[in-house]
Structure formats: C-alpha cells, structure tokens
Amino acid sequence: MNTTDKHQATINLAKGTAVAGLAGATAGATIGILRQKPVMNYAFSGGLNASLFGMTFIASREAFLRYQRAQNPAYGLKDSQTMSIDMLWSSTLAGAFTGGVLATLARGPKALPSGSVMFGLMGFSGQWMINRLHRMRQSRILASSSSLSDDKAVTAATVATGPTTTTTTATTTTTTSSSSPSSTTETAGHHHNHRQEEGVNMLLQVLPVRGTHMDDYEVKLQTRLDSIDKEMAFLQAEQSRRQQKQE
C-alpha cells in the first residue's frame, strides 16, 4: 500500500466517522425532542455511538478492499482498480464484523449472531444500491458520449460526400464504429468477466451483481472514438482522390 493509498484511506476514515457522528447526533437530538428528554445528552450519546460504528465499519471495509486489490495483478487489473463485486463483498463483511463486535460489547456474546447478520445485510443492501446508481450514471454518460460521436460522424460524412450520400455514409460509419473489434477491450473484458464470475460464485449465483468500472467505459469510448477518427480520415482521403480525378 503506497503513501497515496494510505492518505486516501485516512481521509475516507475521517470523513466517514464525521458523517456518521453527525447523523447520529442529529437522530439523537430528534429523539430527545420527541420524548421531551435532555436533547444534549441524547445528541451526544447518538453521535458517539454512530461515530464508533462508522469508524469501525470504514476501517474494516478499507482493510477488506485493500486485500481485494492485492489480488488484482493475478487478473491483469490495475493495482488501484476496484470492482463492484469487491466493494459489495467488503461492505458486507465490514457490516457483519462491525455489527457483531458492537452487539457483543453492548449486549453480550449471545447478540453476536444477530448483530452480524443484521448489519451484514445492511452493508450488503447499501452497497448494492450504490453500485446500481453508479452503473446508471455511467450508462448515461456512455450513451451521451456515443450520441455526440455519432453526430460528429454524420457531420464528417456530409462534408466529405455531399448531402445526396449523407444517409448511406453515416449509416456505414455508425455500423463500422459499433462493430469494429478492439484487442484492448476484449482483454479487459476477459479479465473483468473472470474476476466477476469468481466473486459471484463465492457470494451467491442468484445475486444481480455486475462488475463495472469507469476504466472499462473509457476503453469502450476510446475504441469508438478511434473508429470514428479512422472513418473520417478515410472520407477525407476519398474526397482528395476525387478532387484529383476531377482536376
């Protein structure tokens, strides 16, 4: 773990603890007001308990994520790359660990199983929802970028061949750019799929989990842009050749 990763982990721990403490204090103050009890006492107690939970959860989650990242070289992935299945696993285990520890401290060893299961499910559900939101956001970004690229291809086709052949050329450009293979994309997809299959099989095969990362979308987007650049270069060369024939 390099210095940058340690610094980022420390920042994540501090932020998470502060946010959890603030949320706990707010909830405690609200409960105190509703019950007409001393607000400060409830706010302090809620903030302290939530801070302890947040600190333990985030620290254990970072430890699990660090272990998952250590396996990346075996799958041909970057050291800093974190997949959705890794985050899901880490959040679930961190929730179970934190819930078990705090439940044992608060109510004794008998509360260990229930605390682990309950908070493990909470960690799993929360991370699964976050992963879904990230996938939706990335899909929209990719769709928007693809639309802009197609518009550029249509414009280039119009300039090169004139309005009479715009539709045919644009269609050819779009089809070619969509179907052109890339060894980089295939290699990255192979590594991601292999890692994803192992993670899902370890968790449960019925879970709706799909690994995504911004790097994967960037590779796909760059592949499409490269294909469009090649098409534009071809059209420009064709235009030059026709002009030379006319001269």
Short mmCIF file of N, CA and C in Angstrom, two decimals, residues 48-167:
data_model
loop_
_atom_site.label_atom_id
_atom_site.label_comp_id
_atom_site.label_asym_id
_atom_site.label_seq_id
_atom_site.Cartn_x
_atom_site.Cartn_y
_atom_site.Cartn_z
N LEU A 48 -21.84 9.72 19.59
CA LEU A 48 -20.73 8.86 20.00
C LEU A 48 -20.91 7.44 19.47
N ASN A 49 -22.10 6.89 19.64
CA ASN A 49 -22.35 5.52 19.17
C ASN A 49 -22.22 5.41 17.64
N ALA A 50 -22.77 6.40 16.95
CA ALA A 50 -22.69 6.37 15.49
C ALA A 50 -21.25 6.55 15.01
N SER A 51 -20.48 7.38 15.70
CA SER A 51 -19.07 7.57 15.32
C SER A 51 -18.28 6.28 15.49
N LEU A 52 -18.51 5.59 16.60
CA LEU A 52 -17.82 4.32 16.83
C LEU A 52 -18.18 3.30 15.75
N PHE A 53 -19.46 3.25 15.42
CA PHE A 53 -19.89 2.32 14.38
C PHE A 53 -19.27 2.69 13.03
N GLY A 54 -19.34 3.98 12.67
CA GLY A 54 -18.79 4.41 11.39
C GLY A 54 -17.30 4.18 11.28
N MET A 55 -16.57 4.49 12.35
CA MET A 55 -15.12 4.30 12.32
C MET A 55 -14.76 2.83 12.17
N THR A 56 -15.43 1.96 12.94
CA THR A 56 -15.15 0.53 12.85
C THR A 56 -15.51 -0.03 11.48
N PHE A 57 -16.67 0.38 10.97
CA PHE A 57 -17.13 -0.11 9.68
C PHE A 57 -16.18 0.30 8.55
N ILE A 58 -15.83 1.57 8.50
CA ILE A 58 -15.00 2.06 7.39
C ILE A 58 -13.58 1.50 7.48
N ALA A 59 -13.05 1.40 8.71
CA ALA A 59 -11.70 0.86 8.86
C ALA A 59 -11.65 -0.60 8.40
N SER A 60 -12.63 -1.39 8.80
CA SER A 60 -12.65 -2.79 8.37
C SER A 60 -12.93 -2.91 6.87
N ARG A 61 -13.78 -2.03 6.34
CA ARG A 61 -14.07 -2.07 4.90
C ARG A 61 -12.82 -1.73 4.09
N GLU A 62 -12.06 -0.73 4.53
CA GLU A 62 -10.81 -0.38 3.83
C GLU A 62 -9.82 -1.54 3.88
N ALA A 63 -9.79 -2.25 5.01
CA ALA A 63 -8.88 -3.40 5.12
C ALA A 63 -9.28 -4.50 4.14
N PHE A 64 -10.58 -4.78 4.04
CA PHE A 64 -11.05 -5.79 3.10
C PHE A 64 -10.80 -5.38 1.65
N LEU A 65 -11.03 -4.10 1.35
CA LEU A 65 -10.78 -3.62 -0.01
C LEU A 65 -9.30 -3.70 -0.37
N ARG A 66 -8.45 -3.40 0.60
CA ARG A 66 -7.00 -3.49 0.37
C ARG A 66 -6.61 -4.93 0.05
N TYR A 67 -7.21 -5.87 0.73
CA TYR A 67 -6.93 -7.28 0.45
C TYR A 67 -7.41 -7.65 -0.95
N GLN A 68 -8.59 -7.15 -1.34
CA GLN A 68 -9.12 -7.45 -2.67
C GLN A 68 -8.22 -6.87 -3.76
N ARG A 69 -7.74 -5.64 -3.55
CA ARG A 69 -6.88 -5.01 -4.56
C ARG A 69 -5.56 -5.75 -4.71
N ALA A 70 -5.12 -6.39 -3.64
CA ALA A 70 -3.86 -7.14 -3.72
C ALA A 70 -3.97 -8.31 -4.69
N GLN A 71 -5.19 -8.76 -4.99
CA GLN A 71 -5.38 -9.87 -5.92
C GLN A 71 -5.46 -9.40 -7.38
N ASN A 72 -5.48 -8.09 -7.61
CA ASN A 72 -5.67 -7.57 -8.98
C ASN A 72 -4.62 -8.04 -9.99
N PRO A 73 -3.32 -8.04 -9.64
CA PRO A 73 -2.32 -8.46 -10.65
C PRO A 73 -2.57 -9.85 -11.21
N ALA A 74 -3.14 -10.74 -10.42
CA ALA A 74 -3.40 -12.10 -10.90
C ALA A 74 -4.48 -12.11 -11.98
N TYR A 75 -5.29 -11.06 -12.05
CA TYR A 75 -6.36 -10.97 -13.04
C TYR A 75 -6.06 -9.95 -14.13
N GLY A 76 -4.84 -9.42 -14.13
CA GLY A 76 -4.46 -8.45 -15.14
C GLY A 76 -5.10 -7.09 -14.96
N LEU A 77 -5.49 -6.75 -13.73
CA LEU A 77 -6.13 -5.47 -13.45
C LEU A 77 -5.14 -4.52 -12.80
N LYS A 78 -5.47 -3.22 -12.81
CA LYS A 78 -4.62 -2.22 -12.19
C LYS A 78 -4.66 -2.37 -10.67
N ASP A 79 -3.56 -1.93 -10.03
CA ASP A 79 -3.49 -2.03 -8.57
C ASP A 79 -4.57 -1.19 -7.89
N SER A 80 -4.91 -0.06 -8.49
CA SER A 80 -5.89 0.85 -7.88
C SER A 80 -7.32 0.55 -8.29
N GLN A 81 -7.51 -0.44 -9.14
CA GLN A 81 -8.84 -0.72 -9.68
C GLN A 81 -9.68 -1.49 -8.67
N THR A 82 -10.89 -1.02 -8.45
CA THR A 82 -11.81 -1.66 -7.52
C THR A 82 -13.09 -2.02 -8.25
N MET A 83 -13.46 -3.29 -8.25
CA MET A 83 -14.64 -3.73 -8.95
C MET A 83 -15.85 -3.71 -8.02
N SER A 84 -17.03 -3.75 -8.63
CA SER A 84 -18.27 -3.69 -7.85
C SER A 84 -18.39 -4.88 -6.91
N ILE A 85 -17.98 -6.06 -7.37
CA ILE A 85 -18.09 -7.24 -6.52
C ILE A 85 -17.18 -7.13 -5.31
N ASP A 86 -16.01 -6.48 -5.48
CA ASP A 86 -15.10 -6.28 -4.35
C ASP A 86 -15.72 -5.35 -3.32
N MET A 87 -16.32 -4.26 -3.79
CA MET A 87 -16.96 -3.33 -2.87
C MET A 87 -18.14 -3.98 -2.16
N LEU A 88 -18.89 -4.81 -2.88
CA LEU A 88 -20.03 -5.49 -2.27
C LEU A 88 -19.58 -6.45 -1.19
N TRP A 89 -18.56 -7.24 -1.51
CA TRP A 89 -18.01 -8.18 -0.53
C TRP A 89 -17.48 -7.43 0.69
N SER A 90 -16.70 -6.39 0.46
CA SER A 90 -16.07 -5.66 1.55
C SER A 90 -17.10 -5.00 2.45
N SER A 91 -18.12 -4.40 1.88
CA SER A 91 -19.16 -3.75 2.68
C SER A 91 -19.95 -4.77 3.49
N THR A 92 -20.23 -5.92 2.88
CA THR A 92 -20.98 -6.96 3.60
C THR A 92 -20.18 -7.50 4.78
N LEU A 93 -18.92 -7.83 4.54
CA LEU A 93 -18.08 -8.36 5.62
C LEU A 93 -17.82 -7.31 6.69
N ALA A 94 -17.61 -6.06 6.27
CA ALA A 94 -17.38 -4.99 7.25
C ALA A 94 -18.62 -4.76 8.11
N GLY A 95 -19.80 -4.81 7.49
CA GLY A 95 -21.03 -4.66 8.25
C GLY A 95 -21.22 -5.79 9.24
N ALA A 96 -20.96 -7.02 8.81
CA ALA A 96 -21.10 -8.17 9.71
C ALA A 96 -20.10 -8.10 10.86
N PHE A 97 -18.86 -7.73 10.55
CA PHE A 97 -17.84 -7.62 11.59
C PHE A 97 -18.18 -6.53 12.59
N THR A 98 -18.54 -5.35 12.08
CA THR A 98 -18.86 -4.23 12.96
C THR A 98 -20.09 -4.52 13.81
N GLY A 99 -21.12 -5.05 13.17
CA GLY A 99 -22.33 -5.37 13.92
C GLY A 99 -22.09 -6.42 14.99
N GLY A 100 -21.30 -7.43 14.67
CA GLY A 100 -21.00 -8.46 15.66
C GLY A 100 -20.22 -7.92 16.85
N VAL A 101 -19.21 -7.09 16.57
CA VAL A 101 -18.39 -6.54 17.65
C VAL A 101 -19.20 -5.63 18.55
N LEU A 102 -19.92 -4.69 17.96
CA LEU A 102 -20.67 -3.73 18.77
C LEU A 102 -21.84 -4.40 19.50
N ALA A 103 -22.49 -5.36 18.87
CA ALA A 103 -23.58 -6.07 19.54
C ALA A 103 -23.05 -6.87 20.73
N THR A 104 -21.88 -7.47 20.57
CA THR A 104 -21.28 -8.22 21.67
C THR A 104 -20.91 -7.30 22.82
N LEU A 105 -20.34 -6.13 22.51
CA LEU A 105 -19.97 -5.18 23.56
C LEU A 105 -21.19 -4.63 24.28
N ALA A 106 -22.28 -4.45 23.55
CA ALA A 106 -23.47 -3.84 24.14
C ALA A 106 -24.35 -4.83 24.88
N ARG A 107 -24.51 -6.06 24.33
CA ARG A 107 -25.48 -6.99 24.91
C ARG A 107 -24.91 -8.36 25.24
N GLY A 108 -23.62 -8.54 25.02
CA GLY A 108 -23.02 -9.81 25.38
C GLY A 108 -22.85 -10.73 24.19
N PRO A 109 -22.15 -11.85 24.40
CA PRO A 109 -21.85 -12.77 23.29
C PRO A 109 -23.08 -13.34 22.59
N LYS A 110 -24.20 -13.43 23.29
CA LYS A 110 -25.40 -14.00 22.67
C LYS A 110 -25.92 -13.14 21.52
N ALA A 111 -25.57 -11.88 21.53
CA ALA A 111 -26.05 -10.97 20.48
C ALA A 111 -25.15 -10.97 19.24
N LEU A 112 -24.06 -11.74 19.28
CA LEU A 112 -23.12 -11.76 18.16
C LEU A 112 -23.76 -12.21 16.85
N PRO A 113 -24.46 -13.36 16.81
CA PRO A 113 -25.02 -13.81 15.52
C PRO A 113 -26.03 -12.83 14.93
N SER A 114 -26.96 -12.37 15.77
CA SER A 114 -28.00 -11.46 15.26
C SER A 114 -27.40 -10.14 14.79
N GLY A 115 -26.44 -9.61 15.54
CA GLY A 115 -25.80 -8.36 15.14
C GLY A 115 -25.03 -8.50 13.84
N SER A 116 -24.32 -9.61 13.69
CA SER A 116 -23.55 -9.82 12.46
C SER A 116 -24.45 -9.95 11.25
N VAL A 117 -25.52 -10.73 11.39
CA VAL A 117 -26.43 -10.94 10.26
C VAL A 117 -27.14 -9.64 9.87
N MET A 118 -27.66 -8.93 10.87
CA MET A 118 -28.43 -7.73 10.59
C MET A 118 -27.58 -6.65 9.92
N PHE A 119 -26.41 -6.36 10.49
CA PHE A 119 -25.57 -5.31 9.94
C PHE A 119 -24.87 -5.76 8.66
N GLY A 120 -24.64 -7.06 8.52
CA GLY A 120 -24.10 -7.56 7.26
C GLY A 120 -25.08 -7.35 6.11
N LEU A 121 -26.36 -7.63 6.38
CA LEU A 121 -27.38 -7.38 5.36
C LEU A 121 -27.53 -5.90 5.06
N MET A 122 -27.40 -5.07 6.08
CA MET A 122 -27.47 -3.63 5.86
C MET A 122 -26.31 -3.15 4.98
N GLY A 123 -25.10 -3.65 5.27
CA GLY A 123 -23.96 -3.28 4.44
C GLY A 123 -24.11 -3.75 3.01
N PHE A 124 -24.62 -4.97 2.84
CA PHE A 124 -24.84 -5.51 1.50
C PHE A 124 -25.86 -4.68 0.73
N SER A 125 -27.00 -4.39 1.38
CA SER A 125 -28.07 -3.65 0.71
C SER A 125 -27.62 -2.25 0.32
N GLY A 126 -26.95 -1.57 1.24
CA GLY A 126 -26.49 -0.22 0.94
C GLY A 126 -25.50 -0.18 -0.20
N GLN A 127 -24.53 -1.10 -0.21
CA GLN A 127 -23.53 -1.12 -1.28
C GLN A 127 -24.14 -1.53 -2.61
N TRP A 128 -25.10 -2.44 -2.57
CA TRP A 128 -25.75 -2.86 -3.81
C TRP A 128 -26.50 -1.71 -4.44
N MET A 129 -27.18 -0.90 -3.63
CA MET A 129 -27.89 0.27 -4.15
C MET A 129 -26.91 1.29 -4.73
N ILE A 130 -25.78 1.50 -4.05
CA ILE A 130 -24.77 2.43 -4.55
C ILE A 130 -24.20 1.95 -5.88
N ASN A 131 -23.94 0.66 -5.99
CA ASN A 131 -23.43 0.11 -7.25
C ASN A 131 -24.43 0.31 -8.39
N ARG A 132 -25.71 0.11 -8.08
CA ARG A 132 -26.74 0.31 -9.10
C ARG A 132 -26.77 1.75 -9.58
N LEU A 133 -26.69 2.69 -8.65
CA LEU A 133 -26.69 4.10 -9.01
C LEU A 133 -25.47 4.46 -9.86
N HIS A 134 -24.31 3.91 -9.51
CA HIS A 134 -23.10 4.16 -10.29
C HIS A 134 -23.24 3.61 -11.71
N ARG A 135 -23.82 2.42 -11.84
CA ARG A 135 -24.00 1.84 -13.18
C ARG A 135 -24.95 2.68 -14.02
N MET A 136 -26.03 3.17 -13.40
CA MET A 136 -26.97 4.01 -14.13
C MET A 136 -26.30 5.30 -14.60
N ARG A 137 -25.51 5.90 -13.73
CA ARG A 137 -24.83 7.15 -14.08
C ARG A 137 -23.82 6.92 -15.21
N GLN A 138 -23.04 5.84 -15.12
CA GLN A 138 -22.05 5.55 -16.14
C GLN A 138 -22.70 5.21 -17.47
N SER A 139 -23.85 4.52 -17.43
CA SER A 139 -24.56 4.19 -18.67
C SER A 139 -25.05 5.45 -19.36
N ARG A 140 -25.53 6.40 -18.57
CA ARG A 140 -25.99 7.66 -19.17
C ARG A 140 -24.83 8.44 -19.78
N ILE A 141 -23.70 8.45 -19.08
CA ILE A 141 -22.53 9.15 -19.62
C ILE A 141 -22.08 8.51 -20.93
N LEU A 142 -22.04 7.18 -20.96
CA LEU A 142 -21.61 6.48 -22.17
C LEU A 142 -22.58 6.70 -23.31
N ALA A 143 -23.89 6.67 -23.01
CA ALA A 143 -24.89 6.90 -24.05
C ALA A 143 -24.79 8.31 -24.61
N SER A 144 -24.58 9.28 -23.73
CA SER A 144 -24.44 10.67 -24.17
C SER A 144 -23.19 10.85 -25.04
N SER A 145 -22.07 10.24 -24.64
CA SER A 145 -20.84 10.34 -25.42
C SER A 145 -20.98 9.66 -26.77
N SER A 146 -21.68 8.53 -26.81
CA SER A 146 -21.89 7.83 -28.07
C SER A 146 -22.74 8.66 -29.02
N SER A 147 -23.75 9.34 -28.47
CA SER A 147 -24.60 10.19 -29.29
C SER A 147 -23.81 11.33 -29.91
N LEU A 148 -22.93 11.95 -29.11
CA LEU A 148 -22.10 13.03 -29.63
C LEU A 148 -21.16 12.53 -30.72
N SER A 149 -20.60 11.33 -30.52
CA SER A 149 -19.69 10.77 -31.52
C SER A 149 -20.41 10.49 -32.83
N ASP A 150 -21.64 9.98 -32.74
CA ASP A 150 -22.42 9.72 -33.95
C ASP A 150 -22.74 11.00 -34.70
N ASP A 151 -23.03 12.06 -33.95
CA ASP A 151 -23.30 13.35 -34.59
C ASP A 151 -22.08 13.86 -35.34
N LYS A 152 -20.89 13.68 -34.74
CA LYS A 152 -19.66 14.08 -35.42
C LYS A 152 -19.46 13.28 -36.71
N ALA A 153 -19.78 11.99 -36.65
CA ALA A 153 -19.61 11.15 -37.84
C ALA A 153 -20.55 11.59 -38.95
N VAL A 154 -21.79 11.96 -38.61
CA VAL A 154 -22.74 12.42 -39.61
C VAL A 154 -22.26 13.71 -40.25
N THR A 155 -21.73 14.62 -39.43
CA THR A 155 -21.22 15.89 -39.95
C THR A 155 -20.05 15.67 -40.90
N ALA A 156 -19.13 14.78 -40.52
CA ALA A 156 -17.98 14.49 -41.37
C ALA A 156 -18.41 13.87 -42.69
N ALA A 157 -19.41 12.99 -42.63
CA ALA A 157 -19.89 12.35 -43.86
C ALA A 157 -20.53 13.37 -44.79
N THR A 158 -21.24 14.34 -44.22
CA THR A 158 -21.88 15.37 -45.03
C THR A 158 -20.85 16.23 -45.75
N VAL A 159 -19.79 16.59 -45.04
CA VAL A 159 -18.73 17.42 -45.63
C VAL A 159 -18.00 16.67 -46.74
N ALA A 160 -17.77 15.39 -46.55
CA ALA A 160 -16.95 14.62 -47.48
C ALA A 160 -17.69 14.25 -48.76
N THR A 161 -18.96 13.84 -48.66
CA THR A 161 -19.65 13.27 -49.82
C THR A 161 -20.85 14.08 -50.29
N GLY A 162 -21.21 15.10 -49.57
CA GLY A 162 -22.35 15.91 -50.01
C GLY A 162 -23.64 15.39 -49.45
N PRO A 163 -24.72 16.18 -49.61
CA PRO A 163 -26.00 15.81 -49.00
C PRO A 163 -26.66 14.60 -49.61
N THR A 164 -26.32 14.23 -50.88
CA THR A 164 -27.02 13.12 -51.51
C THR A 164 -26.62 11.79 -50.93
N THR A 165 -25.43 11.66 -50.36
CA THR A 165 -24.96 10.38 -49.83
C THR A 165 -24.77 10.41 -48.33
N THR A 166 -25.36 11.39 -47.68
CA THR A 166 -25.16 11.54 -46.24
C THR A 166 -25.71 10.36 -45.46
N THR A 167 -26.93 9.94 -45.82
CA THR A 167 -27.58 8.88 -45.05
C THR A 167 -26.82 7.58 -45.15
#
